[in-house]
Short mmCIF file of C-alpha atoms in Angstrom, two decimals:
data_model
loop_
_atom_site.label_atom_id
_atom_site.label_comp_id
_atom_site.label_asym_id
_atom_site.label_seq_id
_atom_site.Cartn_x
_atom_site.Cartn_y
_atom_site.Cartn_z
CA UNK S 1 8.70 -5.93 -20.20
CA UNK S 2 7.33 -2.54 -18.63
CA UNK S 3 8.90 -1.21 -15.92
CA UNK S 4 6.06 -1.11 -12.57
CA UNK S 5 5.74 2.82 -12.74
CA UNK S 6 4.60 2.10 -16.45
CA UNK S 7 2.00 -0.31 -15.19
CA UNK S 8 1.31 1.90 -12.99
CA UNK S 9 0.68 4.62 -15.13
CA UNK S 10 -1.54 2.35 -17.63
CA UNK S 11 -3.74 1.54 -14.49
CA UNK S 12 -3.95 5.22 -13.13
CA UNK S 13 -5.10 6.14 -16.92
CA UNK S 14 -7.62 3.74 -17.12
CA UNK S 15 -8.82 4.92 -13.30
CA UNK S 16 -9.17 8.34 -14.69
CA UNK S 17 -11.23 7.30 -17.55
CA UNK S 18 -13.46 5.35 -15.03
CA UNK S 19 -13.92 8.55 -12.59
CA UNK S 20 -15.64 10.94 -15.42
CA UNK S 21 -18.43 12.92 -13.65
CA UNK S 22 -22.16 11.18 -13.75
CA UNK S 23 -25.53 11.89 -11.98
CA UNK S 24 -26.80 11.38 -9.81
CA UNK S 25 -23.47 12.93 -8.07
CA UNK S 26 -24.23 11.97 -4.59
CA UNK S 27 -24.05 8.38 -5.80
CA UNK S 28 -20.58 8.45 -8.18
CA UNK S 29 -18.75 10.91 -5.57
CA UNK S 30 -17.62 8.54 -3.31
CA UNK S 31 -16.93 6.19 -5.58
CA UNK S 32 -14.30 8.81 -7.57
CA UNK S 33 -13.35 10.39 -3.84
CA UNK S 34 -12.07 6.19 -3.30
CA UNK S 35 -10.46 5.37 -6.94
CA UNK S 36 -8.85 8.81 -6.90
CA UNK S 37 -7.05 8.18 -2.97
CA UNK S 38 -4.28 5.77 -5.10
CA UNK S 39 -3.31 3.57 -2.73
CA UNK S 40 -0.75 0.65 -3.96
CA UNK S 41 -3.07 -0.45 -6.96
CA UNK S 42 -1.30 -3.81 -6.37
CA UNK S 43 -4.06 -5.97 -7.91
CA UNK S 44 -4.39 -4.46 -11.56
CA UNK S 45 -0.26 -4.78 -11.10
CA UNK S 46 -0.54 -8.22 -10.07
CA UNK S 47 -2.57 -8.63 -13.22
CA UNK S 48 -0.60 -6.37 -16.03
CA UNK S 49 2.83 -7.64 -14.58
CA UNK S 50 1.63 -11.31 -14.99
CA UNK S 51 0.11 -10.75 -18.54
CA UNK S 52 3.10 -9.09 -19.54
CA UNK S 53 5.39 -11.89 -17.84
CA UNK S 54 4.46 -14.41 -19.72
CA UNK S 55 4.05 -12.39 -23.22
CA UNK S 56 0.82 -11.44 -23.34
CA UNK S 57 -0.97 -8.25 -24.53
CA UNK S 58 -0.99 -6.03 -21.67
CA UNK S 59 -3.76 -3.81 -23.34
CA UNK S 60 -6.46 -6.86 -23.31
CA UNK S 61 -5.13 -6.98 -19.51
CA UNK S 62 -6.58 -3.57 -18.66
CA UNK S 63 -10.12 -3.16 -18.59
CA UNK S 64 -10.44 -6.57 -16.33
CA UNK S 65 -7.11 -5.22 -14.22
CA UNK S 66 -9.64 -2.36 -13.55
CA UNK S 67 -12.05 -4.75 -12.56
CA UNK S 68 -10.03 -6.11 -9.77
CA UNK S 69 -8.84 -2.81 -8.39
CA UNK S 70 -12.87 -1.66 -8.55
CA UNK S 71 -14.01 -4.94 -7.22
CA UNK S 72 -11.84 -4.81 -4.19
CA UNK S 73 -12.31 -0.98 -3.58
CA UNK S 74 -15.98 -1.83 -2.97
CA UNK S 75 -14.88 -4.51 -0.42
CA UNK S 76 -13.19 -1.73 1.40
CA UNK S 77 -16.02 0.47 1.58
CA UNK S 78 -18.16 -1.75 3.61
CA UNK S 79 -15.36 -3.65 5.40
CA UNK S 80 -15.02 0.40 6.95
CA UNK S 81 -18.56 0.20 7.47
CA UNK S 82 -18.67 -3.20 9.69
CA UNK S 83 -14.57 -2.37 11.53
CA UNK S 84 -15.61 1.32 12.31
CA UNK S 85 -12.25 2.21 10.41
CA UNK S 86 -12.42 5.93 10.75
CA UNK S 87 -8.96 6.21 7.98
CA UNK S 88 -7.85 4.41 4.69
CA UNK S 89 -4.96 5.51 2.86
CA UNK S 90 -4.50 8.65 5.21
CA UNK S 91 -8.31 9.81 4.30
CA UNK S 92 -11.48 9.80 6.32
CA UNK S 93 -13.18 6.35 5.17
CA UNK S 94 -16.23 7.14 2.77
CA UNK S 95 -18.90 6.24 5.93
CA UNK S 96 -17.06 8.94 8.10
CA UNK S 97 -16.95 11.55 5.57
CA UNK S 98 -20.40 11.11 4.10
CA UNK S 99 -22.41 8.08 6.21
CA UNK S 100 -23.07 4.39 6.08
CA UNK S 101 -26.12 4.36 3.62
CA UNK S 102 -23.72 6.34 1.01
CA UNK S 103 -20.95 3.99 1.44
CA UNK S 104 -23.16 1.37 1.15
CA UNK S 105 -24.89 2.35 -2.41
CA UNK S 106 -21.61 3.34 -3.75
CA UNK S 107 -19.94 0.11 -2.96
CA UNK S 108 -23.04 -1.77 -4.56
CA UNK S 109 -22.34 0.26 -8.01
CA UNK S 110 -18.77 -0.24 -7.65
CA UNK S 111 -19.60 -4.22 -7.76
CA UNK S 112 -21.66 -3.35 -10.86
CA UNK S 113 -18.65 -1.31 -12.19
CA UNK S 114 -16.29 -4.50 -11.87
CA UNK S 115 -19.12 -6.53 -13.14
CA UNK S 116 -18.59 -4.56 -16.39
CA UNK S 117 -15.07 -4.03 -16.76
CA UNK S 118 -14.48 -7.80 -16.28
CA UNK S 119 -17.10 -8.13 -19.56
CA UNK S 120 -14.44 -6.50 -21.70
CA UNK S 121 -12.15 -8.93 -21.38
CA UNK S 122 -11.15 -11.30 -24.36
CA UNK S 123 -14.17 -12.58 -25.82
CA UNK S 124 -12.92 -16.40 -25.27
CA UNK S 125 -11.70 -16.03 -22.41
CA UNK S 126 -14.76 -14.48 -20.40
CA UNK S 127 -15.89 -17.75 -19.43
CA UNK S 128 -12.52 -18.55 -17.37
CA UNK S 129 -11.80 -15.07 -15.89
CA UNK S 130 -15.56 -14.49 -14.75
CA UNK S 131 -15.13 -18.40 -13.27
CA UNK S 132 -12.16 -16.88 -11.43
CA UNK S 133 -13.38 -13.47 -10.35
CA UNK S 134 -16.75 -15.20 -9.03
CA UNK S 135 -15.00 -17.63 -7.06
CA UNK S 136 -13.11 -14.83 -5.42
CA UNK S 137 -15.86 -12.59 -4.71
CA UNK S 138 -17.88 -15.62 -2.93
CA UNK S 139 -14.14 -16.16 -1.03
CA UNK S 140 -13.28 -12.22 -0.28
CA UNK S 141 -17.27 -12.03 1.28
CA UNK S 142 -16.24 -15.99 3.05
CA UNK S 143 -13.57 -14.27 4.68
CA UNK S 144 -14.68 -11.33 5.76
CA UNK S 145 -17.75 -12.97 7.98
CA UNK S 146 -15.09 -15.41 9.08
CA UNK S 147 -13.32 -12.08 10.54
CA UNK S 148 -16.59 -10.60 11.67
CA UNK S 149 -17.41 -13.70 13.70
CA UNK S 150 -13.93 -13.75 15.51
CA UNK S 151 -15.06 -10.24 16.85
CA UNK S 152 -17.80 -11.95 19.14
CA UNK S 153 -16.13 -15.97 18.68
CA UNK S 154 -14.44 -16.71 22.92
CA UNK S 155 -11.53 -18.64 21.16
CA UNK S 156 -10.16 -18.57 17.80
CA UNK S 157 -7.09 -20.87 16.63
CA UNK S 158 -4.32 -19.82 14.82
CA UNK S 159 -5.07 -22.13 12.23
CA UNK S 160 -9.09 -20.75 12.12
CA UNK S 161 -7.28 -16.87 11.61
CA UNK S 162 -5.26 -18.14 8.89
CA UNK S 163 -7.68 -19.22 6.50
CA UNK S 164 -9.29 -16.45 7.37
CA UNK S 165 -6.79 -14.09 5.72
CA UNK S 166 -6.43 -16.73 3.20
CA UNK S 167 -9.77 -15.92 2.21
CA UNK S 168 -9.70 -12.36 2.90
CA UNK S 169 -6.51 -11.57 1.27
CA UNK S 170 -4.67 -14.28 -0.54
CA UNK S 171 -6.83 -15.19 -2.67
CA UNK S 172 -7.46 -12.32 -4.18
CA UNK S 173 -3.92 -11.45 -4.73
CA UNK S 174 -3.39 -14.74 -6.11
CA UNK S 175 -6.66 -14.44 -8.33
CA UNK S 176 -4.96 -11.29 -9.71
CA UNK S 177 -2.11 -12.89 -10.73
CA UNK S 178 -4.29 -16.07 -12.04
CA UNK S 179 -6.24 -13.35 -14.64
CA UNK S 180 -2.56 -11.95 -16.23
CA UNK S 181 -1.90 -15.20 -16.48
CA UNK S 182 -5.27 -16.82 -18.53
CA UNK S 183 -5.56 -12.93 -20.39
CA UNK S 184 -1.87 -14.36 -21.63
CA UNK S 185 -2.94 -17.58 -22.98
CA UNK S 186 0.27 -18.84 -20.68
CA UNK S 187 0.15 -23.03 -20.11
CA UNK S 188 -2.65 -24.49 -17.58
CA UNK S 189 0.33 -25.31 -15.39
CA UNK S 190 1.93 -21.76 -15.33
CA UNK S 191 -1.64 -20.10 -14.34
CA UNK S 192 -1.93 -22.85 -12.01
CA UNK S 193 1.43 -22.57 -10.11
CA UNK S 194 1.31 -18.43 -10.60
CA UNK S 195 -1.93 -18.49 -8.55
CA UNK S 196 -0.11 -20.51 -5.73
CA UNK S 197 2.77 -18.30 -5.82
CA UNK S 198 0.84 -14.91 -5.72
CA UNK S 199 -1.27 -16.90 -2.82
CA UNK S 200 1.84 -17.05 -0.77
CA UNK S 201 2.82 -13.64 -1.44
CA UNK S 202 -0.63 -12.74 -0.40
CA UNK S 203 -0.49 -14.59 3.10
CA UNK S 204 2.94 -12.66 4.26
CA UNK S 205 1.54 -9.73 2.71
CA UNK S 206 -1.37 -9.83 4.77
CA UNK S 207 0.98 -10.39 7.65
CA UNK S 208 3.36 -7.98 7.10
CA UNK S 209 0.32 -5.91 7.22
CA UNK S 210 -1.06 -6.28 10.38
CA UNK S 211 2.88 -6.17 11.62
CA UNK S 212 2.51 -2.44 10.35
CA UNK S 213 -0.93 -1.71 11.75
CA UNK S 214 0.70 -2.85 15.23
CA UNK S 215 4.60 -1.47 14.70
CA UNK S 216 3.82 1.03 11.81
CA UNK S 217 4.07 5.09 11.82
CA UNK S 218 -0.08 6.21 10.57
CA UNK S 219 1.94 9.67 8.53
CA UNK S 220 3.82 6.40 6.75
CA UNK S 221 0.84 3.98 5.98
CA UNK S 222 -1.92 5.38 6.05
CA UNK S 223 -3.77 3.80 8.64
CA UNK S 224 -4.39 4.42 12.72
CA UNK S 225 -1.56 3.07 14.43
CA UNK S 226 -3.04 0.43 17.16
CA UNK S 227 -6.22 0.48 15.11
CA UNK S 228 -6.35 -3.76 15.02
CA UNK S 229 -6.16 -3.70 18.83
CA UNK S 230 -8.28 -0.93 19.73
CA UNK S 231 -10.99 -2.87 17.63
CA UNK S 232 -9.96 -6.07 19.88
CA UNK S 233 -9.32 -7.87 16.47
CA UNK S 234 -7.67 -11.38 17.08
CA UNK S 235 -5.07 -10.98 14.86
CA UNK S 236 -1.78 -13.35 14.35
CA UNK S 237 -0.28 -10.93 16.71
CA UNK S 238 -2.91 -11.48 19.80
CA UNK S 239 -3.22 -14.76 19.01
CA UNK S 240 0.46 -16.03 19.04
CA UNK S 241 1.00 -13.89 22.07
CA UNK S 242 -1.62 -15.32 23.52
CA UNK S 243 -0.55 -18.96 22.71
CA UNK S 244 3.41 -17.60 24.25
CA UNK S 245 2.33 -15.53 27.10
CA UNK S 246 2.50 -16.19 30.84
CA UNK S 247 -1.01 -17.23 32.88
CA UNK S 248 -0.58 -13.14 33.87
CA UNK S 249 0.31 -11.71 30.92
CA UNK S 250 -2.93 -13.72 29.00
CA UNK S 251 -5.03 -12.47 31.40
CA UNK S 252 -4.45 -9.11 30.92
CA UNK S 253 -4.33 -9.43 27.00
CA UNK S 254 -7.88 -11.11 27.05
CA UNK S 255 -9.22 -8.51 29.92
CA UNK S 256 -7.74 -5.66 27.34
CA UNK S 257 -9.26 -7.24 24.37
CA UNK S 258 -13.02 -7.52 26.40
CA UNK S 259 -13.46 -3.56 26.37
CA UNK S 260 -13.51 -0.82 23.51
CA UNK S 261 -12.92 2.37 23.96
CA UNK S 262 -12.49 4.67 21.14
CA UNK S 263 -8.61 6.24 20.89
CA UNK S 264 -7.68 4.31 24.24
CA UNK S 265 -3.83 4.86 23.35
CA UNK S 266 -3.32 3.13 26.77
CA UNK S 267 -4.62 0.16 25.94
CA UNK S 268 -2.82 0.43 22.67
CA UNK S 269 0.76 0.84 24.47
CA UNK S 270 0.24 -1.79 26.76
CA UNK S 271 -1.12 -4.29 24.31
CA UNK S 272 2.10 -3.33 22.32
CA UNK S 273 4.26 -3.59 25.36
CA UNK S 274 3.48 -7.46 25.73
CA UNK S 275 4.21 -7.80 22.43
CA UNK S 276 7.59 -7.15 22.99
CA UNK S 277 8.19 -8.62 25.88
CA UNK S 278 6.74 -11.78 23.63
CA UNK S 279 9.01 -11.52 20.55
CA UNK S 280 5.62 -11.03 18.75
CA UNK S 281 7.13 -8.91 15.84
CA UNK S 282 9.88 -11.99 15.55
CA UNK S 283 7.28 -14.46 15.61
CA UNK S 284 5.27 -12.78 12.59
CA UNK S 285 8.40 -12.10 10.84
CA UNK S 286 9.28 -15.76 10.74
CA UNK S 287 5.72 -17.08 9.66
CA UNK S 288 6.10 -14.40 6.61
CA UNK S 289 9.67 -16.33 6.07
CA UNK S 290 7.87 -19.31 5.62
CA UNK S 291 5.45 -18.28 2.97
CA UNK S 292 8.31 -16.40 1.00
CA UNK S 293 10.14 -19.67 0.95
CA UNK S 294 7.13 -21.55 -0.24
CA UNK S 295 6.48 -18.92 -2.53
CA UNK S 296 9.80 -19.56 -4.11
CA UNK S 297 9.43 -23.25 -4.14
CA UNK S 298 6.18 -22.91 -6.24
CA UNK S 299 8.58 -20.04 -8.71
CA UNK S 300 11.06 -22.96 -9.30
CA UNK S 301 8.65 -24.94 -11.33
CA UNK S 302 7.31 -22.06 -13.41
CA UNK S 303 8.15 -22.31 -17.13
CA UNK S 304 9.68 -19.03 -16.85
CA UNK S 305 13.49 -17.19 -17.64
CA UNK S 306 15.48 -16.75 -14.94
CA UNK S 307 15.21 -13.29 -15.85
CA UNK S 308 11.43 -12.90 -15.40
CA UNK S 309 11.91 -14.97 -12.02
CA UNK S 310 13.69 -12.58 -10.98
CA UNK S 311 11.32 -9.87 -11.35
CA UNK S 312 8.89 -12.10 -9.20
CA UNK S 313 11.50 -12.53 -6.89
CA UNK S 314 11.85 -8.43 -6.69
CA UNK S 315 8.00 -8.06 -6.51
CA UNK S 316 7.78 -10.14 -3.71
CA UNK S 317 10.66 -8.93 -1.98
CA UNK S 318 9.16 -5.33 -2.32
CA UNK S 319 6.05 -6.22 -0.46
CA UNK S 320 7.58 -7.80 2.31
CA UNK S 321 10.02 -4.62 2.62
CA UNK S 322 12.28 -7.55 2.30
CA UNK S 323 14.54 -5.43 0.24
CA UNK S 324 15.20 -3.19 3.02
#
């Protein structure tokens, strides 16, 4: 097997070869300004390291590894669009640097772009991995209104945000891992279960990711610290300190959450400030427990060495900062 900065470096070459210069420029510039920002390429990984895991040809991975990585790049230009994120990856968002109807185009070629790297996939396999990729672009889009609606929704359950990442997130990281898996001609069991595991990885990775936009340093990640609560998104953070606070403390959290002000770092510390009083970070920290574990439950019954468990193991361990 490769070692992950070799995937890496098979992904970033096959970015590179995406990101030539074309006309019209005003069109293909934000699209190269996103692919070149990096980021943690962790779908096309997903996809290579599964392919490879299970002895297939990595190269045949590539082009629809691509795909993924393009597909949910595009997602991320107009998810900026609709949160008013004004930084992704430590850069100004594409709408911020240029404007909306830019970021809008050049998201609608980078579906196009996707489109056509998933079409060089293995000839007879096209019909699964397009079955696949569809089903999680209609999911990704599913999720995404789900998380639009909670802006303007009174009340949402924890249960409602959930499948909401589910959707949003999981699926797609699981979908990644699905594609290695087909692209490697692997058993229908082993692409079944290694969907289920990479969903499970995907839920506490989600997690562990609004944890970070909450408790995180922006130099670090990449992202405006507070930047979930100065939207007033109801994330698992509001909503389980919501479901743990006192009749004072909810009041406040749901009088904070009614306004928006743009870089209102008080509201920001005092949102944060019941979240420790709460145990909030604890609270997340033992939901992502839970999905590791059943993450690992679902890696027991994979037809896999213990060996190439144990890179899984690793992997997932790595994106829960576990191994710190």
């Amino acid at each position: 097997m490769l070692s992950i900065e070799e995937y890496q470096n098979l992904i970033q070459s096959a970015v590179e070869k995406e990101i030539v210069p074309r006309e019209p420029y005003e069109l293909y510039e934000p699209i190269h300004y996103t692919l070149s920002m990096g980021g943690k390429r962790l779908r096309p990984l997903l996809t290579l390291l599964t392919c490879d895991i299970f002895d297939g040809d990595i190269q045949q991975a590539i082009s629809p590894a691509l795909g993924l990585e393009t597909f949910h790049n595009f997602t991320l230009l107009h998810d900026d669009i609709m949160d008013k994120a004004p930084i992704r990856r430590g850069f100004p968002t594409v709408y911020k640097k240029w404007d909306a109807n830019r970021a809008i185009l050049s998201g609608d070629t980078m579906m196009v772009m996707a489109y056509d790297c998933i079409l060089h996939s293995p000839k007879d396999l096209l019909f699964d991995i397009f079955t696949v990729f569809n089903k999680l672009g209609k999911e990704v889009c599913e999720g995404q209104q789900y998380d639009m609606n909670f802006e303007t929704k009174p009340t949402v359950s924890l249960d409602e945000y959930l499948k909401m990442i589910h959707l949003k997130t999981a699926v797609l990281l699981g979908g990644s891992m699905q594609v290695g898996a087909i692209i490697a001609r692997t058993t229908a069991s082993n692409t079944r279960l290694i969907y289920e595991f990479g969903e499970s990885v995907g839920m506490a990775f989600q997690l562990q990711d609004d944890l970070l936009d909450a408790f995180g340093i922006e130099d670090v990640f990449g992202k405006k610290n507070g930047g979930d609560i100065q939207a007033n998104k109801k994330t698992f953070l509001y909503l389980k300190a919501l479901e743990l606070a006192s009749e004072k403390q909810k009041y406040e959290l749901q009088k904070l959450y009614s306004v928006h002000y743009e870089n209102d770092e008080t509201k920001v510390m005092r949102v944060l400030e019941i979240f420790q009083q709460l145990n909030i970070e604890m609270e997340t920290k033992k939901l992502m427990d839970c999905y590791y574990s059943k993450a690992m439950k679902t890696l027991e019954k994979i037809e896999l060495s213990h060996e190439k468990k144990a890179v899984l193991i690793k992997l997932a361990d790595t994106l829960m900062k576990r191994a710190n």
